[in-house]
Every structure is written in C-alpha cells, then in structure tokens.
Amino acid sequence: MCGLELKRGIRRRNMHGTGKDLGHFSEKVPPQALSQARKVAAALAKTQKVLVLGHVGADGDVAGSSLGLAQALRELGKKVTVYNEAPYPETFHWLAGGKSVKHELGPRVRFDATVSVDAADPARLGKHFPDPERRGTFIWVDHHRIDPPPGDINYIDLTAAAVGEQIAQILRAMKHPLSKKVAECLYVSLMTDTGTFRYANTSVRAFNLAGELVKSGVNPWDMTEKVLESQAPQRMLLLQRIMPSLFLSGCGRYGSFYVRQIDQKAVGAKLEHVHGLVNHIRATKGVEVAAIFVENDAGIKVSFRSKGHVSCQPILKKLGGNGHRNAGSIVLKGSKKQVVAQVYQALELAMPQRT
C-alpha cells in the first residue's frame, strides 16, 4: 500500500507519475457560447419575475454569479428572487442581496424564468427547485459539462474561468453597464473560482474581466480582505483540532484531513467553516489530490481537490458518484475505518504510473 501517516517524518516512494497539463484557454469567447449568451439575454429581457439559484452549499462562484445577475436584473426593474437551500456563508453576506437569499420557496410561487448558475447537475439545486409548470423558461448557465443540457435555453462555456464571466457576457448582450455592486459580485465569483488568479483555469479573459471590474469600482484589496482575510475564529479552532488527523500517503501523492462531528460541535463550526480546509493538504509539495472526510448526520462526506494533473472524476466514479476534474464530493455510509479504506483504495488506483 502507498499509505503512511506522518509519524516519524518517514516517506516511502513509489512509481506514481504526473498527468497531462490542463492547457490554456482561448482569449476569445467561443462563437457558440456568444450565441447562447445572446439567447439568454433576449429571454431575460422579456421577463418580469425571475428566480436565480445555484448548487446547494454555495461557494464564491455560486454566490457571486447569482447575486451579480440578480442585482443587474433589479437595476433593470425586474423582480428577482435568489434561492439556495442552505444559507450562504457569512463571507458573502456583505455582497448586494447577500442577506436576502431565500431558503424556501412556496408551493404556488411562479416565475417567468428560472436561471441556474454553476449547478453542474439539476439534482444539486435543492428541494424547493420549482417544477416545470412554475419555473417558466428554464435557463442553464454553467462552465461544467453536462449531457444532455437540461435547460430550455442552455449557455455552457467550458472555457469560462467562472460562471461570473458568463454573467458578464449576458449583461454585455443586454447592454447593461456594470454597476459597482454588480462588479463586486462578479469579482468574488472570478477570484474564488480561479483561486485568486492562480489556478489553471485563469485565462487572459479572466484577467481582462478583472480589469473591467476594477474600472467599475472594485477595490481588489477590499475584496481580498472581505473574502480571504476575515476568517471566522471557528474555522481556525477547527483546523487546530483536525491537525492530528493529517495523513499523507507513502508516495506523497495524496493526503487527507478527518473532521469529526464532536470537533465541529466543540468549536461551534458550521459547514462554511469546513469549506476550503482541504486546500491545506493540496498545497503540500508533491500532493496531487487532497481529500477531507467530514462526519454529518447523513454519513461521511468526502470532498476532493486536485491540482489538475490527476482527475477527481475516476475517483468519484469508483466510489459511486460524479465529479469534475479538479473537484467533487460524495457522501458515503459506513464506519470511519471502512470509508477511509475505501477512499484510499480509490485514490491509490487513480494515481498514474510513471512511464
């Protein structure tokens, strides 16, 4: 086995190799994506009552793109509801509309259009996602692949660094100028999904949009301070408690944290305080894929993050789930020992051999 806990500073090597480079995105928006953005703009122009939602457990891309689109549509005089089954992390409450996100939708409420952002899968839209009769025109906006696309209108751009980039394109098509409030939302989407412009998805287009957002009034340091430099004490206390669970495989190519419910309760940690802790593992030299095990009432949620050379997709498929190349999660049933062993086996099989 390629597994060894950090006990005596010992590491064993094996023949794991690196994967392929992710490549670079084009500076230009693909023609098909431009056409799709114009169709979304035309559809939204005809609406008055709009629902905007993203995947449950909003990250920066969901929060930024949802709130940015909602704010722009409100500036155009439309009535907009932003929904997410789970509360937005406090980190995003300061954004325009961040404190007015709905967590329930009445069974009789109807919309002219429903816009899904960054969901990847309709199953992630939450239990109050309206049925077809009540949601109006269903607009699917995403930078993840899905086949077949589920919307009445689908705007999918796999080259977009974040969905916030796509929202900006829709607003250009609507000829709606970026206000400071909208720009701040889209900047949060862009900065979080590119890892503050460090990840492999960071493109010329991402930098160009960032410049446009700054021209619209965004202060980059203000964004950094509010999103990254204002961590809740619970997050730091939780990190302290889970450090003894730190695991690095013998090959050094994967590692993990384990978060017990007792530790979450001891420091008053919420789900938002767990989000991102896995990146401490991924940031370790030599680690290609990081995992974090989080106990909850449904089982043990396992989240994966990759540097991009080793895909998370086959790992999640082996475990019975779905995911993307660089990220994904699944809830597994069983004891801690069983789940950890199952995950490490899947990670081991995913590590390519050197040629």
mmCIF file of C-alpha atoms in Angstrom:
data_model
loop_
_atom_site.group_PDB
_atom_site.id
_atom_site.type_symbol
_atom_site.label_atom_id
_atom_site.label_comp_id
_atom_site.label_asym_id
_atom_site.label_seq_id
_atom_site.Cartn_x
_atom_site.Cartn_y
_atom_site.Cartn_z
ATOM 1 C CA MET A 1 0.000 0.000 0.000
ATOM 2 C CA CYS A 2 1.027 3.559 -0.658
ATOM 3 C CA GLY A 3 -0.079 4.935 2.698
ATOM 4 C CA LEU A 4 1.767 6.145 5.765
ATOM 5 C CA GLU A 5 0.749 8.564 8.485
ATOM 6 C CA LEU A 6 3.110 11.391 9.378
ATOM 7 C CA LYS A 7 4.687 9.929 12.499
ATOM 8 C CA ARG A 8 8.454 9.964 12.135
ATOM 9 C CA GLY A 9 8.907 12.098 9.081
ATOM 10 C CA ILE A 10 9.193 8.883 7.041
ATOM 11 C CA ARG A 11 8.018 8.697 3.444
ATOM 12 C CA ARG A 12 8.190 5.848 1.003
ATOM 13 C CA ARG A 13 8.416 6.407 -2.722
ATOM 14 C CA ASN A 14 6.654 4.559 -5.472
ATOM 15 C CA MET A 15 6.274 4.854 -9.239
ATOM 16 C CA HIS A 16 3.387 7.321 -9.389
ATOM 17 C CA GLY A 17 3.768 9.834 -12.225
ATOM 18 C CA THR A 18 2.182 13.103 -13.248
ATOM 19 C CA GLY A 19 -0.739 13.589 -15.572
ATOM 20 C CA LYS A 20 -1.177 15.846 -18.559
ATOM 21 C CA ASP A 21 -1.113 19.623 -18.459
ATOM 22 C CA LEU A 22 -4.552 21.230 -18.403
ATOM 23 C CA GLY A 23 -3.629 23.562 -21.259
ATOM 24 C CA HIS A 24 -4.652 27.172 -21.827
ATOM 25 C CA PHE A 25 -7.977 28.719 -22.751
ATOM 26 C CA SER A 26 -8.562 30.926 -25.754
ATOM 27 C CA GLU A 27 -8.648 34.683 -25.301
ATOM 28 C CA LYS A 28 -11.832 34.782 -27.372
ATOM 29 C CA VAL A 29 -15.247 33.548 -26.284
ATOM 30 C CA PRO A 30 -16.283 30.576 -28.466
ATOM 31 C CA PRO A 31 -18.857 31.633 -31.119
ATOM 32 C CA GLN A 32 -21.424 29.121 -29.858
ATOM 33 C CA ALA A 33 -21.115 30.483 -26.314
ATOM 34 C CA LEU A 34 -21.589 34.043 -27.584
ATOM 35 C CA SER A 35 -24.729 32.956 -29.409
ATOM 36 C CA GLN A 36 -26.045 31.223 -26.285
ATOM 37 C CA ALA A 37 -25.343 34.308 -24.149
ATOM 38 C CA ARG A 38 -27.381 36.434 -26.563
ATOM 39 C CA LYS A 39 -30.283 33.959 -26.356
ATOM 40 C CA VAL A 40 -30.224 34.166 -22.552
ATOM 41 C CA ALA A 41 -30.130 37.975 -22.712
ATOM 42 C CA ALA A 42 -33.097 38.054 -25.097
ATOM 43 C CA ALA A 43 -35.110 35.702 -22.889
ATOM 44 C CA LEU A 44 -34.391 37.668 -19.700
ATOM 45 C CA ALA A 45 -35.283 40.950 -21.384
ATOM 46 C CA LYS A 46 -38.877 39.675 -21.762
ATOM 47 C CA THR A 47 -39.296 38.651 -18.130
ATOM 48 C CA GLN A 48 -40.505 40.445 -15.032
ATOM 49 C CA LYS A 49 -40.286 37.790 -12.303
ATOM 50 C CA VAL A 50 -37.038 35.796 -12.184
ATOM 51 C CA LEU A 51 -35.651 33.083 -9.909
ATOM 52 C CA VAL A 52 -31.853 32.702 -9.647
ATOM 53 C CA LEU A 53 -30.309 29.694 -7.921
ATOM 54 C CA GLY A 54 -27.167 27.564 -7.808
ATOM 55 C CA HIS A 55 -25.958 24.367 -6.210
ATOM 56 C CA VAL A 56 -26.680 23.739 -2.537
ATOM 57 C CA GLY A 57 -23.818 24.824 -0.297
ATOM 58 C CA ALA A 58 -22.899 27.940 -2.243
ATOM 59 C CA ASP A 59 -19.271 28.725 -2.942
ATOM 60 C CA GLY A 60 -17.916 32.022 -4.242
ATOM 61 C CA ASP A 61 -18.883 31.317 -7.841
ATOM 62 C CA VAL A 62 -22.493 30.462 -6.973
ATOM 63 C CA ALA A 63 -22.836 33.426 -4.601
ATOM 64 C CA GLY A 64 -21.082 35.940 -6.834
ATOM 65 C CA SER A 65 -22.734 34.957 -10.103
ATOM 66 C CA SER A 66 -26.220 34.582 -8.541
ATOM 67 C CA LEU A 67 -26.112 37.887 -6.676
ATOM 68 C CA GLY A 68 -24.442 39.708 -9.573
ATOM 69 C CA LEU A 69 -27.107 38.637 -12.051
ATOM 70 C CA ALA A 70 -29.883 39.354 -9.547
ATOM 71 C CA GLN A 71 -28.580 42.849 -8.819
ATOM 72 C CA ALA A 72 -28.303 43.680 -12.528
ATOM 73 C CA LEU A 73 -31.825 42.433 -13.224
ATOM 74 C CA ARG A 74 -33.151 44.504 -10.304
ATOM 75 C CA GLU A 75 -31.422 47.539 -11.766
ATOM 76 C CA LEU A 76 -33.411 46.807 -14.927
ATOM 77 C CA GLY A 77 -36.629 46.926 -12.911
ATOM 78 C CA LYS A 78 -37.262 43.203 -12.594
ATOM 79 C CA LYS A 79 -38.432 41.335 -9.501
ATOM 80 C CA VAL A 80 -35.773 38.781 -8.595
ATOM 81 C CA THR A 81 -35.617 36.013 -6.003
ATOM 82 C CA VAL A 82 -32.299 34.364 -5.153
ATOM 83 C CA TYR A 83 -32.707 30.902 -3.628
ATOM 84 C CA ASN A 84 -30.365 28.396 -2.055
ATOM 85 C CA GLU A 85 -31.489 25.582 0.206
ATOM 86 C CA ALA A 86 -28.558 26.203 2.550
ATOM 87 C CA PRO A 87 -27.637 29.645 3.933
ATOM 88 C CA TYR A 88 -24.832 31.456 2.122
ATOM 89 C CA PRO A 89 -21.560 31.548 4.070
ATOM 90 C CA GLU A 90 -21.227 34.736 6.130
ATOM 91 C CA THR A 91 -18.215 35.603 3.968
ATOM 92 C CA PHE A 92 -20.641 36.617 1.199
ATOM 93 C CA HIS A 93 -23.345 38.360 3.247
ATOM 94 C CA TRP A 94 -21.872 41.804 2.512
ATOM 95 C CA LEU A 95 -22.481 41.447 -1.233
ATOM 96 C CA ALA A 96 -25.543 43.155 -2.719
ATOM 97 C CA GLY A 97 -28.540 40.994 -1.786
ATOM 98 C CA GLY A 98 -26.380 38.590 0.220
ATOM 99 C CA LYS A 99 -28.571 38.790 3.314
ATOM 100 C CA SER A 100 -31.871 38.345 1.477
ATOM 101 C CA VAL A 101 -31.301 34.916 -0.091
ATOM 102 C CA LYS A 102 -34.371 32.705 0.321
ATOM 103 C CA HIS A 103 -34.029 29.157 1.683
ATOM 104 C CA GLU A 104 -37.598 28.097 0.931
ATOM 105 C CA LEU A 105 -39.989 28.693 -1.954
ATOM 106 C CA GLY A 106 -43.759 28.444 -1.581
ATOM 107 C CA PRO A 107 -45.509 25.633 -3.477
ATOM 108 C CA ARG A 108 -47.581 28.096 -5.526
ATOM 109 C CA VAL A 109 -44.951 30.694 -6.421
ATOM 110 C CA ARG A 110 -44.395 31.096 -10.161
ATOM 111 C CA PHE A 111 -41.680 32.733 -12.239
ATOM 112 C CA ASP A 112 -41.307 33.938 -15.802
ATOM 113 C CA ALA A 113 -37.811 32.456 -15.860
ATOM 114 C CA THR A 114 -35.545 30.400 -13.621
ATOM 115 C CA VAL A 115 -31.786 30.775 -14.034
ATOM 116 C CA SER A 116 -29.480 28.067 -12.705
ATOM 117 C CA VAL A 117 -25.807 29.003 -12.264
ATOM 118 C CA ASP A 118 -22.848 26.691 -11.658
ATOM 119 C CA ALA A 119 -25.045 23.744 -10.625
ATOM 120 C CA ALA A 120 -23.367 21.033 -12.761
ATOM 121 C CA ASP A 121 -26.367 18.775 -12.048
ATOM 122 C CA PRO A 122 -30.069 19.674 -11.549
ATOM 123 C CA ALA A 123 -30.127 17.310 -8.557
ATOM 124 C CA ARG A 124 -27.956 19.869 -6.704
ATOM 125 C CA LEU A 125 -30.489 22.709 -6.948
ATOM 126 C CA GLY A 126 -32.251 21.921 -3.672
ATOM 127 C CA LYS A 127 -35.602 20.536 -2.613
ATOM 128 C CA HIS A 128 -37.539 23.735 -3.413
ATOM 129 C CA PHE A 129 -36.445 23.858 -7.071
ATOM 130 C CA PRO A 130 -39.766 24.581 -8.842
ATOM 131 C CA ASP A 131 -41.429 22.064 -11.106
ATOM 132 C CA PRO A 132 -41.609 22.855 -14.867
ATOM 133 C CA GLU A 133 -45.080 24.403 -14.586
ATOM 134 C CA ARG A 134 -43.905 27.036 -12.097
ATOM 135 C CA ARG A 135 -40.349 27.886 -13.134
ATOM 136 C CA GLY A 136 -41.096 29.461 -16.521
ATOM 137 C CA THR A 137 -38.281 29.419 -19.068
ATOM 138 C CA PHE A 138 -35.506 27.309 -17.564
ATOM 139 C CA ILE A 139 -32.109 28.861 -18.295
ATOM 140 C CA TRP A 140 -28.999 26.776 -17.575
ATOM 141 C CA VAL A 141 -25.726 28.745 -17.224
ATOM 142 C CA ASP A 142 -22.621 26.748 -16.408
ATOM 143 C CA HIS A 143 -18.969 26.134 -17.219
ATOM 144 C CA HIS A 144 -19.223 22.426 -16.454
ATOM 145 C CA ARG A 145 -20.078 19.748 -18.972
ATOM 146 C CA ILE A 146 -23.482 18.094 -18.752
ATOM 147 C CA ASP A 147 -25.050 15.818 -21.346
ATOM 148 C CA PRO A 148 -27.756 16.437 -22.273
ATOM 149 C CA PRO A 149 -28.099 20.048 -21.108
ATOM 150 C CA PRO A 150 -31.293 20.306 -19.021
ATOM 151 C CA GLY A 151 -32.460 23.840 -19.773
ATOM 152 C CA ASP A 152 -34.942 25.309 -22.225
ATOM 153 C CA ILE A 153 -32.042 27.636 -23.023
ATOM 154 C CA ASN A 154 -28.509 26.426 -22.277
ATOM 155 C CA TYR A 155 -25.434 28.629 -22.046
ATOM 156 C CA ILE A 156 -22.456 26.355 -21.442
ATOM 157 C CA ASP A 157 -18.914 27.634 -21.879
ATOM 158 C CA LEU A 158 -16.254 25.146 -20.807
ATOM 159 C CA THR A 159 -13.582 27.792 -21.392
ATOM 160 C CA ALA A 160 -15.037 30.239 -18.848
ATOM 161 C CA ALA A 161 -12.936 30.570 -15.710
ATOM 162 C CA ALA A 162 -16.071 31.114 -13.614
ATOM 163 C CA VAL A 163 -19.786 31.493 -14.194
ATOM 164 C CA GLY A 164 -19.338 35.139 -13.207
ATOM 165 C CA GLU A 165 -17.524 35.524 -16.528
ATOM 166 C CA GLN A 166 -20.613 34.204 -18.311
ATOM 167 C CA ILE A 167 -22.906 36.544 -16.368
ATOM 168 C CA ALA A 168 -20.761 39.459 -17.529
ATOM 169 C CA GLN A 169 -21.213 38.252 -21.113
ATOM 170 C CA ILE A 170 -25.009 38.098 -20.679
ATOM 171 C CA LEU A 171 -25.037 41.657 -19.320
ATOM 172 C CA ARG A 172 -22.961 42.834 -22.290
ATOM 173 C CA ALA A 173 -25.547 41.273 -24.586
ATOM 174 C CA MET A 174 -28.261 43.109 -22.636
ATOM 175 C CA LYS A 175 -26.214 46.322 -22.996
ATOM 176 C CA HIS A 176 -26.428 46.840 -19.248
ATOM 177 C CA PRO A 177 -23.396 48.660 -17.783
ATOM 178 C CA LEU A 178 -21.675 47.156 -14.762
ATOM 179 C CA SER A 179 -22.504 48.999 -11.546
ATOM 180 C CA LYS A 180 -20.079 48.763 -8.642
ATOM 181 C CA LYS A 181 -22.463 46.420 -6.798
ATOM 182 C CA VAL A 182 -22.679 44.023 -9.741
ATOM 183 C CA ALA A 183 -18.930 44.266 -10.360
ATOM 184 C CA GLU A 184 -18.137 43.308 -6.753
ATOM 185 C CA CYS A 185 -20.296 40.202 -7.034
ATOM 186 C CA LEU A 186 -18.696 39.118 -10.295
ATOM 187 C CA TYR A 187 -15.212 39.781 -8.930
ATOM 188 C CA VAL A 188 -15.916 37.446 -5.996
ATOM 189 C CA SER A 189 -17.052 34.776 -8.468
ATOM 190 C CA LEU A 190 -13.915 35.221 -10.539
ATOM 191 C CA MET A 191 -11.374 35.477 -7.710
ATOM 192 C CA THR A 192 -12.675 32.442 -5.824
ATOM 193 C CA ASP A 193 -13.050 30.080 -8.787
ATOM 194 C CA THR A 194 -9.561 30.935 -10.074
ATOM 195 C CA GLY A 195 -8.015 30.644 -6.611
ATOM 196 C CA THR A 196 -7.219 34.362 -6.673
ATOM 197 C CA PHE A 197 -5.975 34.034 -10.250
ATOM 198 C CA ARG A 198 -3.635 31.118 -9.501
ATOM 199 C CA TYR A 199 -5.462 28.053 -10.838
ATOM 200 C CA ALA A 200 -5.019 26.528 -14.283
ATOM 201 C CA ASN A 201 -8.375 27.935 -15.432
ATOM 202 C CA THR A 202 -7.066 31.509 -15.098
ATOM 203 C CA SER A 203 -7.126 32.885 -18.634
ATOM 204 C CA VAL A 204 -6.473 36.132 -20.463
ATOM 205 C CA ARG A 205 -10.238 36.615 -20.478
ATOM 206 C CA ALA A 206 -10.313 36.273 -16.694
ATOM 207 C CA PHE A 207 -7.655 38.958 -16.278
ATOM 208 C CA ASN A 208 -9.392 41.205 -18.813
ATOM 209 C CA LEU A 209 -12.685 40.905 -16.959
ATOM 210 C CA ALA A 210 -10.953 41.575 -13.644
ATOM 211 C CA GLY A 211 -9.583 44.794 -15.139
ATOM 212 C CA GLU A 212 -13.044 45.751 -16.352
ATOM 213 C CA LEU A 213 -14.480 45.120 -12.892
ATOM 214 C CA VAL A 214 -11.800 47.259 -11.268
ATOM 215 C CA LYS A 215 -12.696 50.056 -13.705
ATOM 216 C CA SER A 216 -16.277 49.684 -12.496
ATOM 217 C CA GLY A 217 -15.233 50.446 -8.924
ATOM 218 C CA VAL A 218 -13.944 47.182 -7.438
ATOM 219 C CA ASN A 219 -11.087 47.542 -4.944
ATOM 220 C CA PRO A 220 -9.016 44.300 -5.167
ATOM 221 C CA TRP A 221 -7.607 44.556 -1.644
ATOM 222 C CA ASP A 222 -11.056 45.251 -0.241
ATOM 223 C CA MET A 223 -12.278 42.067 -1.945
ATOM 224 C CA THR A 224 -9.334 40.068 -0.636
ATOM 225 C CA GLU A 225 -9.788 41.333 2.910
ATOM 226 C CA LYS A 226 -13.535 40.615 2.992
ATOM 227 C CA VAL A 227 -13.379 37.184 1.351
ATOM 228 C CA LEU A 228 -9.993 35.752 2.346
ATOM 229 C CA GLU A 229 -8.661 37.790 5.265
ATOM 230 C CA SER A 230 -11.746 37.683 7.505
ATOM 231 C CA GLN A 231 -11.868 34.038 8.546
ATOM 232 C CA ALA A 232 -14.121 33.149 11.452
ATOM 233 C CA PRO A 233 -12.401 32.033 14.685
ATOM 234 C CA GLN A 234 -14.368 28.764 14.474
ATOM 235 C CA ARG A 235 -12.507 27.913 11.287
ATOM 236 C CA MET A 236 -9.105 28.356 12.905
ATOM 237 C CA LEU A 237 -10.118 26.426 16.009
ATOM 238 C CA LEU A 238 -11.464 23.589 13.869
ATOM 239 C CA LEU A 239 -8.228 23.466 11.874
ATOM 240 C CA GLN A 240 -6.337 23.176 15.167
ATOM 241 C CA ARG A 241 -8.457 20.222 16.245
ATOM 242 C CA ILE A 242 -8.175 18.284 12.971
ATOM 243 C CA MET A 243 -4.413 18.670 12.516
ATOM 244 C CA PRO A 244 -3.687 15.368 14.345
ATOM 245 C CA SER A 245 -5.716 13.604 11.627
ATOM 246 C CA LEU A 246 -3.323 14.804 8.910
ATOM 247 C CA PHE A 247 -2.436 11.930 6.588
ATOM 248 C CA LEU A 248 -0.025 11.806 3.672
ATOM 249 C CA SER A 249 0.324 8.680 1.569
ATOM 250 C CA GLY A 250 3.674 6.951 1.429
ATOM 251 C CA CYS A 251 4.077 8.087 -2.175
ATOM 252 C CA GLY A 252 3.278 11.657 -1.153
ATOM 253 C CA ARG A 253 0.754 11.999 -3.984
ATOM 254 C CA TYR A 254 -2.431 12.218 -1.886
ATOM 255 C CA GLY A 255 -3.406 13.174 1.632
ATOM 256 C CA SER A 256 -6.367 13.950 3.849
ATOM 257 C CA PHE A 257 -7.934 15.504 6.920
ATOM 258 C CA TYR A 258 -10.681 13.877 9.007
ATOM 259 C CA VAL A 259 -13.308 16.113 10.643
ATOM 260 C CA ARG A 260 -15.343 14.522 13.433
ATOM 261 C CA GLN A 261 -18.766 15.797 14.431
ATOM 262 C CA ILE A 262 -17.543 16.113 18.013
ATOM 263 C CA ASP A 263 -14.872 18.561 16.863
ATOM 264 C CA GLN A 264 -17.345 20.618 14.840
ATOM 265 C CA LYS A 265 -19.669 20.877 17.830
ATOM 266 C CA ALA A 266 -16.831 21.674 20.241
ATOM 267 C CA VAL A 267 -15.884 24.865 18.393
ATOM 268 C CA GLY A 268 -19.331 25.737 17.021
ATOM 269 C CA ALA A 269 -18.250 25.157 13.425
ATOM 270 C CA LYS A 270 -20.709 25.264 10.528
ATOM 271 C CA LEU A 271 -20.325 23.788 7.054
ATOM 272 C CA GLU A 272 -18.864 27.071 5.793
ATOM 273 C CA HIS A 273 -16.029 26.794 8.318
ATOM 274 C CA VAL A 274 -15.032 23.409 6.877
ATOM 275 C CA HIS A 275 -15.031 24.643 3.280
ATOM 276 C CA GLY A 276 -11.526 25.188 1.965
ATOM 277 C CA LEU A 277 -9.627 23.375 4.737
ATOM 278 C CA VAL A 278 -8.804 20.629 2.227
ATOM 279 C CA ASN A 279 -6.678 23.157 0.345
ATOM 280 C CA HIS A 280 -4.062 22.990 3.112
ATOM 281 C CA ILE A 281 -3.452 19.382 2.038
ATOM 282 C CA ARG A 282 -3.467 20.184 -1.671
ATOM 283 C CA ALA A 283 -0.907 22.941 -1.087
ATOM 284 C CA THR A 284 1.591 20.371 0.179
ATOM 285 C CA LYS A 285 4.510 19.800 -2.177
ATOM 286 C CA GLY A 286 4.058 16.576 -4.124
ATOM 287 C CA VAL A 287 0.367 16.126 -3.317
ATOM 288 C CA GLU A 288 -1.791 15.792 -6.439
ATOM 289 C CA VAL A 289 -5.181 15.061 -4.850
ATOM 290 C CA ALA A 290 -6.382 16.062 -1.397
ATOM 291 C CA ALA A 291 -9.402 14.698 0.446
ATOM 292 C CA ILE A 292 -11.297 15.771 3.523
ATOM 293 C CA PHE A 293 -13.656 13.482 5.438
ATOM 294 C CA VAL A 294 -16.470 15.310 7.237
ATOM 295 C CA GLU A 295 -18.874 13.469 9.530
ATOM 296 C CA ASN A 296 -22.522 14.542 9.351
ATOM 297 C CA ASP A 297 -25.935 13.083 10.117
ATOM 298 C CA ALA A 298 -26.187 11.525 6.627
ATOM 299 C CA GLY A 299 -22.843 9.704 6.806
ATOM 300 C CA ILE A 300 -19.329 10.813 5.958
ATOM 301 C CA LYS A 301 -18.980 13.431 3.245
ATOM 302 C CA VAL A 302 -15.734 13.136 1.318
ATOM 303 C CA SER A 303 -14.578 16.113 -0.755
ATOM 304 C CA PHE A 304 -11.694 16.005 -3.207
ATOM 305 C CA ARG A 305 -9.494 18.731 -4.663
ATOM 306 C CA SER A 306 -6.891 18.157 -7.372
ATOM 307 C CA LYS A 307 -4.042 20.258 -8.716
ATOM 308 C CA GLY A 308 -5.235 19.199 -12.150
ATOM 309 C CA HIS A 309 -2.735 16.535 -13.174
ATOM 310 C CA VAL A 310 -4.826 13.729 -11.664
ATOM 311 C CA SER A 311 -8.575 13.874 -12.293
ATOM 312 C CA CYS A 312 -11.088 13.522 -9.467
ATOM 313 C CA GLN A 313 -13.671 12.044 -11.852
ATOM 314 C CA PRO A 314 -12.453 8.403 -11.855
ATOM 315 C CA ILE A 315 -12.001 8.554 -8.080
ATOM 316 C CA LEU A 316 -15.604 9.584 -7.561
ATOM 317 C CA LYS A 317 -16.834 7.118 -10.177
ATOM 318 C CA LYS A 318 -15.079 4.314 -8.307
ATOM 319 C CA LEU A 319 -16.891 5.424 -5.161
ATOM 320 C CA GLY A 320 -20.268 5.568 -6.908
ATOM 321 C CA GLY A 321 -20.530 9.306 -7.513
ATOM 322 C CA ASN A 322 -19.795 12.016 -10.043
ATOM 323 C CA GLY A 323 -17.482 14.997 -10.097
ATOM 324 C CA HIS A 324 -15.251 17.243 -12.126
ATOM 325 C CA ARG A 325 -11.593 17.038 -12.993
ATOM 326 C CA ASN A 326 -10.437 19.290 -10.187
ATOM 327 C CA ALA A 327 -13.126 18.800 -7.543
ATOM 328 C CA GLY A 328 -16.041 16.708 -6.358
ATOM 329 C CA SER A 329 -17.680 15.208 -3.302
ATOM 330 C CA ILE A 330 -19.768 12.241 -2.203
ATOM 331 C CA VAL A 331 -21.482 11.073 0.994
ATOM 332 C CA LEU A 332 -20.518 7.508 1.967
ATOM 333 C CA LYS A 333 -22.094 5.191 4.518
ATOM 334 C CA GLY A 334 -20.100 3.047 6.897
ATOM 335 C CA SER A 335 -17.683 3.275 9.790
ATOM 336 C CA LYS A 336 -14.742 5.650 9.743
ATOM 337 C CA LYS A 337 -12.380 2.743 9.132
ATOM 338 C CA GLN A 338 -14.444 1.398 6.233
ATOM 339 C CA VAL A 339 -14.930 4.727 4.485
ATOM 340 C CA VAL A 340 -11.308 5.814 4.851
ATOM 341 C CA ALA A 341 -10.057 2.493 3.473
ATOM 342 C CA GLN A 342 -12.492 2.690 0.559
ATOM 343 C CA VAL A 343 -11.387 6.209 -0.339
ATOM 344 C CA TYR A 344 -7.674 5.493 -0.049
ATOM 345 C CA GLN A 345 -8.079 2.490 -2.333
ATOM 346 C CA ALA A 346 -9.816 4.680 -4.939
ATOM 347 C CA LEU A 347 -7.082 7.306 -4.626
ATOM 348 C CA GLU A 348 -4.384 4.671 -4.984
ATOM 349 C CA LEU A 349 -5.925 3.336 -8.189
ATOM 350 C CA ALA A 350 -6.239 6.855 -9.615
ATOM 351 C CA MET A 351 -2.536 7.615 -9.318
ATOM 352 C CA PRO A 352 -0.944 7.060 -12.766
ATOM 353 C CA GLN A 353 2.246 5.077 -13.048
ATOM 354 C CA ARG A 354 5.396 6.690 -14.374
ATOM 355 C CA THR A 355 6.469 5.588 -17.810
#
